[in-house]
Structure formats: C-alpha cells, structure tokens
Tab-separated table of N, CA and C in Angstrom:
chain	number	residue	atom	x	y	z
J	1	GLN	N	34.697	39.687	48.795
J	1	GLN	CA	33.906	38.811	47.947
J	1	GLN	C	34.523	38.760	46.552
J	2	VAL	N	34.795	37.557	46.087
J	2	VAL	CA	35.375	37.389	44.759
J	2	VAL	C	34.284	37.494	43.707
J	3	GLN	N	34.564	38.260	42.679
J	3	GLN	CA	33.655	38.336	41.530
J	3	GLN	C	34.413	37.975	40.268
J	4	LEU	N	33.785	37.175	39.444
J	4	LEU	CA	34.366	36.752	38.184
J	4	LEU	C	33.394	37.102	37.071
J	5	VAL	N	33.887	37.794	36.060
J	5	VAL	CA	33.037	38.210	34.948
J	5	VAL	C	33.682	37.775	33.643
J	6	GLU	N	32.967	36.904	32.929
J	6	GLU	CA	33.465	36.395	31.656
J	6	GLU	C	33.001	37.267	30.495
J	7	SER	N	33.754	37.223	29.412
J	7	SER	CA	33.357	37.888	28.175
J	7	SER	C	34.035	37.173	27.009
J	8	GLY	N	33.576	37.494	25.813
J	8	GLY	CA	34.215	36.949	24.625
J	8	GLY	C	33.471	35.815	23.947
J	9	GLY	N	32.406	35.346	24.560
J	9	GLY	CA	31.641	34.284	23.932
J	9	GLY	C	30.901	34.788	22.708
J	10	GLY	N	30.389	33.852	21.916
J	10	GLY	CA	29.654	34.220	20.726
J	10	GLY	C	29.483	33.045	19.807
J	11	SER	N	29.178	33.335	18.564
J	11	SER	CA	28.955	32.302	17.559
J	11	SER	C	30.136	32.276	16.593
J	12	VAL	N	30.537	31.076	16.226
J	12	VAL	CA	31.679	30.913	15.330
J	12	VAL	C	31.468	29.653	14.514
J	13	GLN	N	32.028	29.629	13.342
J	13	GLN	CA	31.940	28.431	12.513
J	13	GLN	C	32.984	27.414	12.956
J	14	ALA	N	32.681	26.176	12.686
J	14	ALA	CA	33.627	25.102	12.994
J	14	ALA	C	34.956	25.388	12.313
J	15	GLY	N	36.023	25.154	13.062
J	15	GLY	CA	37.358	25.438	12.560
J	15	GLY	C	37.863	26.817	12.939
J	16	GLY	N	36.975	27.654	13.436
J	16	GLY	CA	37.352	29.002	13.802
J	16	GLY	C	37.929	29.092	15.202
J	17	SER	N	38.171	30.325	15.643
J	17	SER	CA	38.799	30.581	16.941
J	17	SER	C	38.030	31.642	17.714
J	18	LEU	N	38.122	31.560	19.009
J	18	LEU	CA	37.584	32.577	19.913
J	18	LEU	C	38.517	32.703	21.093
J	19	ARG	N	38.524	33.871	21.710
J	19	ARG	CA	39.256	34.043	22.958
J	19	ARG	C	38.300	34.545	24.024
J	20	LEU	N	38.199	33.778	25.077
J	20	LEU	CA	37.410	34.178	26.229
J	20	LEU	C	38.288	34.896	27.245
J	21	SER	N	37.686	35.847	27.940
J	21	SER	CA	38.382	36.566	28.998
J	21	SER	C	37.558	36.496	30.275
J	22	CYS	N	38.242	36.597	31.394
J	22	CYS	CA	37.565	36.603	32.689
J	22	CYS	C	38.341	37.512	33.624
J	23	VAL	N	37.658	38.492	34.169
J	23	VAL	CA	38.276	39.423	35.115
J	23	VAL	C	37.853	39.064	36.527
J	24	LEU	N	38.834	38.953	37.406
J	24	LEU	CA	38.574	38.689	38.827
J	24	LEU	C	38.717	39.978	39.606
J	25	SER	N	37.768	40.260	40.469
J	25	SER	CA	37.847	41.444	41.323
J	25	SER	C	37.438	41.070	42.739
J	26	GLY	N	37.808	41.923	43.668
J	26	GLY	CA	37.399	41.726	45.049
J	26	GLY	C	38.465	41.139	45.948
J	27	ARG	N	39.429	40.485	45.369
J	27	ARG	CA	40.522	39.881	46.128
J	27	ARG	C	41.797	39.936	45.296
J	28	PRO	N	42.946	39.783	45.927
J	28	PRO	CA	44.205	39.810	45.156
J	28	PRO	C	44.251	38.707	44.108
J	29	PHE	N	44.391	39.106	42.875
J	29	PHE	CA	44.333	38.166	41.752
J	29	PHE	C	45.374	37.067	41.868
J	30	ARG	N	46.562	37.430	42.325
J	30	ARG	CA	47.673	36.479	42.332
J	30	ARG	C	47.506	35.381	43.369
J	31	SER	N	46.494	35.502	44.215
J	31	SER	CA	46.275	34.483	45.238
J	31	SER	C	45.520	33.274	44.713
J	32	TYR	N	45.039	33.344	43.489
J	32	TYR	CA	44.082	32.358	43.004
J	32	TYR	C	44.597	31.529	41.838
J	33	ALA	N	44.347	30.245	41.919
J	33	ALA	CA	44.383	29.415	40.720
J	33	ALA	C	43.107	29.711	39.943
J	34	LEU	N	43.184	29.603	38.635
J	34	LEU	CA	42.055	29.974	37.784
J	34	LEU	C	41.755	28.864	36.794
J	35	GLY	N	40.508	28.758	36.433
J	35	GLY	CA	40.149	27.694	35.515
J	35	GLY	C	38.950	28.035	34.656
J	36	TRP	N	38.727	27.181	33.686
J	36	TRP	CA	37.554	27.262	32.821
J	36	TRP	C	36.864	25.904	32.808
J	37	PHE	N	35.566	25.952	32.906
J	37	PHE	CA	34.728	24.765	32.820
J	37	PHE	C	33.617	25.060	31.817
J	38	ARG	N	32.928	24.024	31.371
J	38	ARG	CA	31.837	24.266	30.439
J	38	ARG	C	30.701	23.281	30.671
J	39	GLU	N	29.532	23.700	30.233
J	39	GLU	CA	28.351	22.839	30.262
J	39	GLU	C	27.689	22.904	28.899
J	40	GLY	N	27.747	21.805	28.177
J	40	GLY	CA	27.093	21.734	26.885
J	40	GLY	C	25.628	21.394	27.026
J	41	PRO	N	24.870	21.480	25.959
J	41	PRO	CA	23.428	21.188	25.998
J	41	PRO	C	23.171	19.778	26.530
J	42	GLY	N	22.440	19.682	27.617
J	42	GLY	CA	22.122	18.388	28.186
J	42	GLY	C	23.293	17.675	28.835
J	43	MET	N	24.382	18.386	29.031
J	43	MET	CA	25.585	17.759	29.575
J	43	MET	C	25.859	18.303	30.972
J	44	GLY	N	26.652	17.575	31.706
J	44	GLY	CA	27.098	18.057	33.003
J	44	GLY	C	28.320	18.948	32.851
J	45	ARG	N	28.802	19.428	33.962
J	45	ARG	CA	29.967	20.306	33.935
J	45	ARG	C	31.217	19.527	33.523
J	46	GLU	N	31.992	20.129	32.667
J	46	GLU	CA	33.218	19.514	32.168
J	46	GLU	C	34.400	20.437	32.403
J	47	PHE	N	35.458	19.888	32.905
J	47	PHE	CA	36.700	20.647	33.086
J	47	PHE	C	37.316	20.947	31.730
J	48	VAL	N	37.731	22.192	31.544
J	48	VAL	CA	38.358	22.600	30.287
J	48	VAL	C	39.845	22.862	30.493
J	49	ALA	N	40.173	23.771	31.411
J	49	ALA	CA	41.577	24.137	31.609
J	49	ALA	C	41.747	24.828	32.944
J	50	ALA	N	42.962	24.804	33.456
J	50	ALA	CA	43.284	25.507	34.687
J	50	ALA	C	44.731	25.966	34.654
J	51	VAL	N	44.995	27.024	35.405
J	51	VAL	CA	46.355	27.539	35.547
J	51	VAL	C	46.598	27.817	37.023
J	52	SER	N	47.781	27.485	37.485
J	52	SER	CA	48.103	27.666	38.900
J	52	SER	C	48.237	29.135	39.255
J	53	TRP	N	48.321	29.431	40.545
J	53	TRP	CA	48.338	30.815	41.011
J	53	TRP	C	49.520	31.607	40.449
J	54	ASN	N	50.638	30.914	40.201
J	54	ASN	CA	51.821	31.614	39.700
J	54	ASN	C	52.052	31.394	38.209
J	55	GLY	N	51.104	30.728	37.555
J	55	GLY	CA	51.235	30.500	36.130
J	55	GLY	C	52.203	29.393	35.764
J	56	GLY	N	52.760	28.733	36.759
J	56	GLY	CA	53.784	27.742	36.496
J	56	GLY	C	53.277	26.386	36.065
J	57	ASP	N	52.006	26.158	36.216
J	57	ASP	CA	51.439	24.855	35.873
J	57	ASP	C	50.090	25.049	35.217
J	58	THR	N	49.829	24.255	34.200
J	58	THR	CA	48.538	24.288	33.532
J	58	THR	C	48.025	22.867	33.341
J	59	GLY	N	46.725	22.755	33.185
J	59	GLY	CA	46.112	21.462	32.921
J	59	GLY	C	44.958	21.634	31.950
J	60	TYR	N	44.680	20.585	31.179
J	60	TYR	CA	43.640	20.656	30.164
J	60	TYR	C	42.795	19.388	30.163
J	61	GLY	N	41.543	19.560	29.799
J	61	GLY	CA	40.699	18.405	29.591
J	61	GLY	C	41.116	17.685	28.319
J	62	ASP	N	40.875	16.390	28.285
J	62	ASP	CA	41.337	15.589	27.145
J	62	ASP	C	40.733	16.059	25.826
J	63	SER	N	39.506	16.530	25.863
J	63	SER	CA	38.823	16.898	24.619
J	63	SER	C	39.328	18.207	24.019
J	64	VAL	N	40.107	18.973	24.771
J	64	VAL	CA	40.558	20.275	24.259
J	64	VAL	C	42.074	20.377	24.148
J	65	LYS	N	42.786	19.348	24.588
J	65	LYS	CA	44.247	19.393	24.544
J	65	LYS	C	44.743	19.649	23.131
J	66	GLY	N	45.678	20.579	23.032
J	66	GLY	CA	46.260	20.911	21.734
J	66	GLY	C	45.459	21.922	20.940
J	67	ARG	N	44.243	22.237	21.406
J	67	ARG	CA	43.416	23.229	20.702
J	67	ARG	C	43.141	24.459	21.556
J	68	PHE	N	43.016	24.277	22.852
J	68	PHE	CA	42.721	25.377	23.766
J	68	PHE	C	43.965	25.681	24.608
J	69	PHE	N	44.098	26.965	24.964
J	69	PHE	CA	45.252	27.367	25.757
J	69	PHE	C	44.814	28.401	26.790
J	70	ILE	N	45.199	28.182	28.029
J	70	ILE	CA	44.847	29.078	29.110
J	70	ILE	C	46.065	29.917	29.465
J	71	SER	N	45.814	31.168	29.797
J	71	SER	CA	46.889	32.043	30.232
J	71	SER	C	46.322	33.064	31.201
J	72	ARG	N	47.214	33.685	31.972
J	72	ARG	CA	46.776	34.699	32.909
J	72	ARG	C	47.664	35.927	32.790
J	73	ASP	N	47.064	37.077	32.998
J	73	ASP	CA	47.779	38.346	33.007
J	73	ASP	C	47.519	38.984	34.356
J	74	ASP	N	48.474	38.865	35.246
J	74	ASP	CA	48.292	39.371	36.601
J	74	ASP	C	48.151	40.889	36.640
J	75	ALA	N	48.748	41.577	35.699
J	75	ALA	CA	48.645	43.030	35.668
J	75	ALA	C	47.228	43.491	35.339
J	76	LYS	N	46.481	42.637	34.633
J	76	LYS	CA	45.117	42.988	34.231
J	76	LYS	C	44.063	42.214	35.007
J	77	ASN	N	44.487	41.414	35.973
J	77	ASN	CA	43.549	40.591	36.753
J	77	ASN	C	42.660	39.742	35.845
J	78	THR	N	43.248	39.220	34.807
J	78	THR	CA	42.475	38.550	33.771
J	78	THR	C	43.064	37.183	33.436
J	79	VAL	N	42.174	36.237	33.228
J	79	VAL	CA	42.556	34.933	32.713
J	79	VAL	C	41.894	34.766	31.350
J	80	TYR	N	42.622	34.150	30.443
J	80	TYR	CA	42.149	33.989	29.073
J	80	TYR	C	42.024	32.510	28.720
J	81	LEU	N	41.145	32.240	27.774
J	81	LEU	CA	41.072	30.914	27.179
J	81	LEU	C	41.063	31.102	25.668
J	82	GLU	N	42.159	30.756	25.049
J	82	GLU	CA	42.277	30.817	23.600
J	82	GLU	C	41.768	29.493	23.049
J	83	MET	N	40.747	29.559	22.196
J	83	MET	CA	40.127	28.347	21.667
J	83	MET	C	40.314	28.318	20.154
J	84	ASN	N	40.983	27.302	19.680
J	84	ASN	CA	41.287	27.168	18.253
J	84	ASN	C	40.672	25.895	17.689
J	85	ASN	N	40.536	25.883	16.367
J	85	ASN	CA	39.985	24.719	15.684
J	85	ASN	C	38.710	24.233	16.384
J	86	LEU	N	37.798	25.133	16.574
J	86	LEU	CA	36.584	24.816	17.324
J	86	LEU	C	35.743	23.784	16.596
J	87	LYS	N	35.126	22.913	17.387
J	87	LYS	CA	34.295	21.844	16.875
J	87	LYS	C	32.850	22.033	17.349
J	88	LEU	N	31.935	21.372	16.673
J	88	LEU	CA	30.529	21.494	17.054
J	88	LEU	C	30.327	21.133	18.523
J	89	GLU	N	31.069	20.140	18.979
J	89	GLU	CA	30.907	19.672	20.355
J	89	GLU	C	31.498	20.623	21.392
J	90	ASP	N	32.127	21.684	20.951
J	90	ASP	CA	32.608	22.704	21.890
J	90	ASP	C	31.498	23.682	22.266
J	91	THR	N	30.358	23.568	21.627
J	91	THR	CA	29.223	24.420	21.969
J	91	THR	C	28.838	24.209	23.421
J	92	ALA	N	28.829	25.293	24.192
J	92	ALA	CA	28.571	25.190	25.634
J	92	ALA	C	28.535	26.579	26.239
J	93	VAL	N	28.099	26.631	27.479
J	93	VAL	CA	28.314	27.822	28.287
J	93	VAL	C	29.633	27.619	29.023
J	94	TYR	N	30.508	28.586	28.919
J	94	TYR	CA	31.840	28.496	29.513
J	94	TYR	C	31.883	29.345	30.781
J	95	TYR	N	32.349	28.717	31.839
J	95	TYR	CA	32.411	29.364	33.145
J	95	TYR	C	33.850	29.536	33.599
J	96	CYS	N	34.138	30.701	34.091
J	96	CYS	CA	35.419	30.985	34.720
J	96	CYS	C	35.311	30.630	36.203
J	97	ALA	N	36.401	30.136	36.764
J	97	ALA	CA	36.389	29.749	38.165
J	97	ALA	C	37.713	30.110	38.825
J	98	ALA	N	37.681	30.245	40.145
J	98	ALA	CA	38.876	30.609	40.900
J	98	ALA	C	38.942	29.815	42.197
J	99	ASP	N	40.155	29.519	42.611
J	99	ASP	CA	40.351	28.746	43.833
J	99	ASP	C	41.529	29.325	44.606
J	100	PRO	N	41.336	29.684	45.880
J	100	PRO	CA	42.424	30.285	46.649
J	100	PRO	C	43.374	29.271	47.275
J	101	VAL	N	43.048	28.000	47.163
J	101	VAL	CA	43.846	26.964	47.812
J	101	VAL	C	44.824	26.358	46.810
J	102	VAL	N	46.071	26.233	47.228
J	102	VAL	CA	47.078	25.602	46.380
J	102	VAL	C	46.858	24.091	46.423
J	103	ARG	N	46.559	23.528	45.261
J	103	ARG	CA	46.292	22.092	45.161
J	103	ARG	C	47.078	21.511	43.999
J	104	ALA	N	47.123	20.211	43.935
J	104	ALA	CA	47.644	19.577	42.733
J	104	ALA	C	46.711	19.905	41.574
J	105	MET	N	47.304	20.096	40.406
J	105	MET	CA	46.500	20.499	39.245
J	105	MET	C	45.357	19.524	38.989
J	106	SER	N	45.605	18.264	39.207
J	106	SER	CA	44.584	17.262	38.939
J	106	SER	C	43.344	17.464	39.794
J	107	LEU	N	43.499	18.066	40.960
J	107	LEU	CA	42.354	18.263	41.841
J	107	LEU	C	41.471	19.412	41.386
J	108	TYR	N	42.041	20.381	40.696
J	108	TYR	CA	41.223	21.498	40.206
J	108	TYR	C	40.198	21.021	39.180
J	109	ARG	N	40.446	19.869	38.571
J	109	ARG	CA	39.514	19.349	37.585
J	109	ARG	C	38.135	19.098	38.179
J	110	HIS	N	38.077	18.881	39.455
J	110	HIS	CA	36.817	18.541	40.098
J	110	HIS	C	35.993	19.769	40.465
J	111	GLY	N	36.577	20.941	40.348
J	111	GLY	CA	35.839	22.157	40.650
J	111	GLY	C	36.666	23.144	41.429
J	112	MET	N	36.159	24.361	41.511
J	112	MET	CA	36.838	25.429	42.240
J	112	MET	C	35.821	26.136	43.132
J	113	ASP	N	36.312	27.047	43.950
J	113	ASP	CA	35.459	27.638	44.976
J	113	ASP	C	34.554	28.758	44.482
J	114	PHE	N	35.005	29.513	43.499
J	114	PHE	CA	34.243	30.687	43.054
J	114	PHE	C	33.983	30.580	41.552
J	115	TRP	N	32.804	31.067	41.162
J	115	TRP	CA	32.371	30.902	39.771
J	115	TRP	C	31.803	32.180	39.188
J	116	GLY	N	32.050	32.356	37.874
J	116	GLY	CA	31.376	33.410	37.152
J	116	GLY	C	30.013	32.935	36.675
J	117	LYS	N	29.314	33.798	35.966
J	117	LYS	CA	27.965	33.471	35.503
J	117	LYS	C	27.952	32.800	34.143
J	118	GLY	N	29.079	32.779	33.472
J	118	GLY	CA	29.180	32.067	32.222
J	118	GLY	C	29.009	32.937	30.992
J	119	THR	N	29.606	32.478	29.901
J	119	THR	CA	29.459	33.125	28.599
J	119	THR	C	29.231	32.021	27.562
J	120	PRO	N	28.234	32.180	26.705
J	120	PRO	CA	27.901	31.111	25.771
J	120	PRO	C	28.781	31.123	24.526
J	121	VAL	N	29.113	29.932	24.076
J	121	VAL	CA	29.849	29.744	22.829
J	121	VAL	C	29.048	28.771	21.964
J	122	THR	N	28.780	29.186	20.743
J	122	THR	CA	28.044	28.336	19.811
J	122	THR	C	28.898	28.119	18.573
J	123	VAL	N	29.145	26.862	18.267
J	123	VAL	CA	29.926	26.501	17.090
J	123	VAL	C	28.983	25.871	16.073
J	124	SER	N	28.977	26.411	14.876
J	124	SER	CA	28.070	25.929	13.834
J	124	SER	C	28.854	25.418	12.641
J	125	SER	N	28.191	24.597	11.850
J	125	SER	CA	28.861	24.021	10.670
J	125	SER	C	28.719	24.923	9.460
C-alpha cells in the first residue's frame, strides 16, 4: 500500500517562498512518477507540477511556471515543491500524488493513482 505524507505547508506573505515535501512509503520510490496538485477555496483540483519516475521530465501548470520547481530525491524517498514569489491566488491545500504507470507528462495533469492528505498553504498580503 502506497502512503504519501506531505509537510512544509504554512502561512507566508506574498512574494515569499515555501518548500513542500512529500515522503512516499510502502512501495519502491523509483517506480513512481510524482506530482503536486492543489485545491484553492471554492476551486476544483488544479495540476501544479509533476516529475517522471527517473527525474528526466517535468511538467508545470501554467499559473506556476517559472515560480515553482519540482524535484525528487530517490535516496530519501521524497519529492519536493519549491514555491517562490508566492501570490495570494496560490492559497490552497496542496496534495502530493504518485503514479506507477509510465505516461506522457501531459497525461499526469489529469490526475494520479495515489494521493496524500494534503498540506495547507496560505498566502497573505
């Protein structure tokens, strides 16, 4: 059974930075593509970023390109989301996700098979 546990959320002022972390356990970490999604207040799920199983490919949502960066550390079974120049509209619950199937990066935008419980991020002015 795959388990994903996020951490690193919190409150930050606009223009600031946060780094989210997500640890995967229960299955071999290197078998999974990993991603981050978010749900803002009254909003549906939005794709944020994804990284392929071998780290060779990444993808980003249009609203975060150039500000957010995803990375993975296979030695620590951890995926990170570095968030810079945060905006009020980045306020959301951020969910880590994992997918064991090798797909085109564009397809991961629609969702993944396993999900964490989320970590909240609040950006204030």
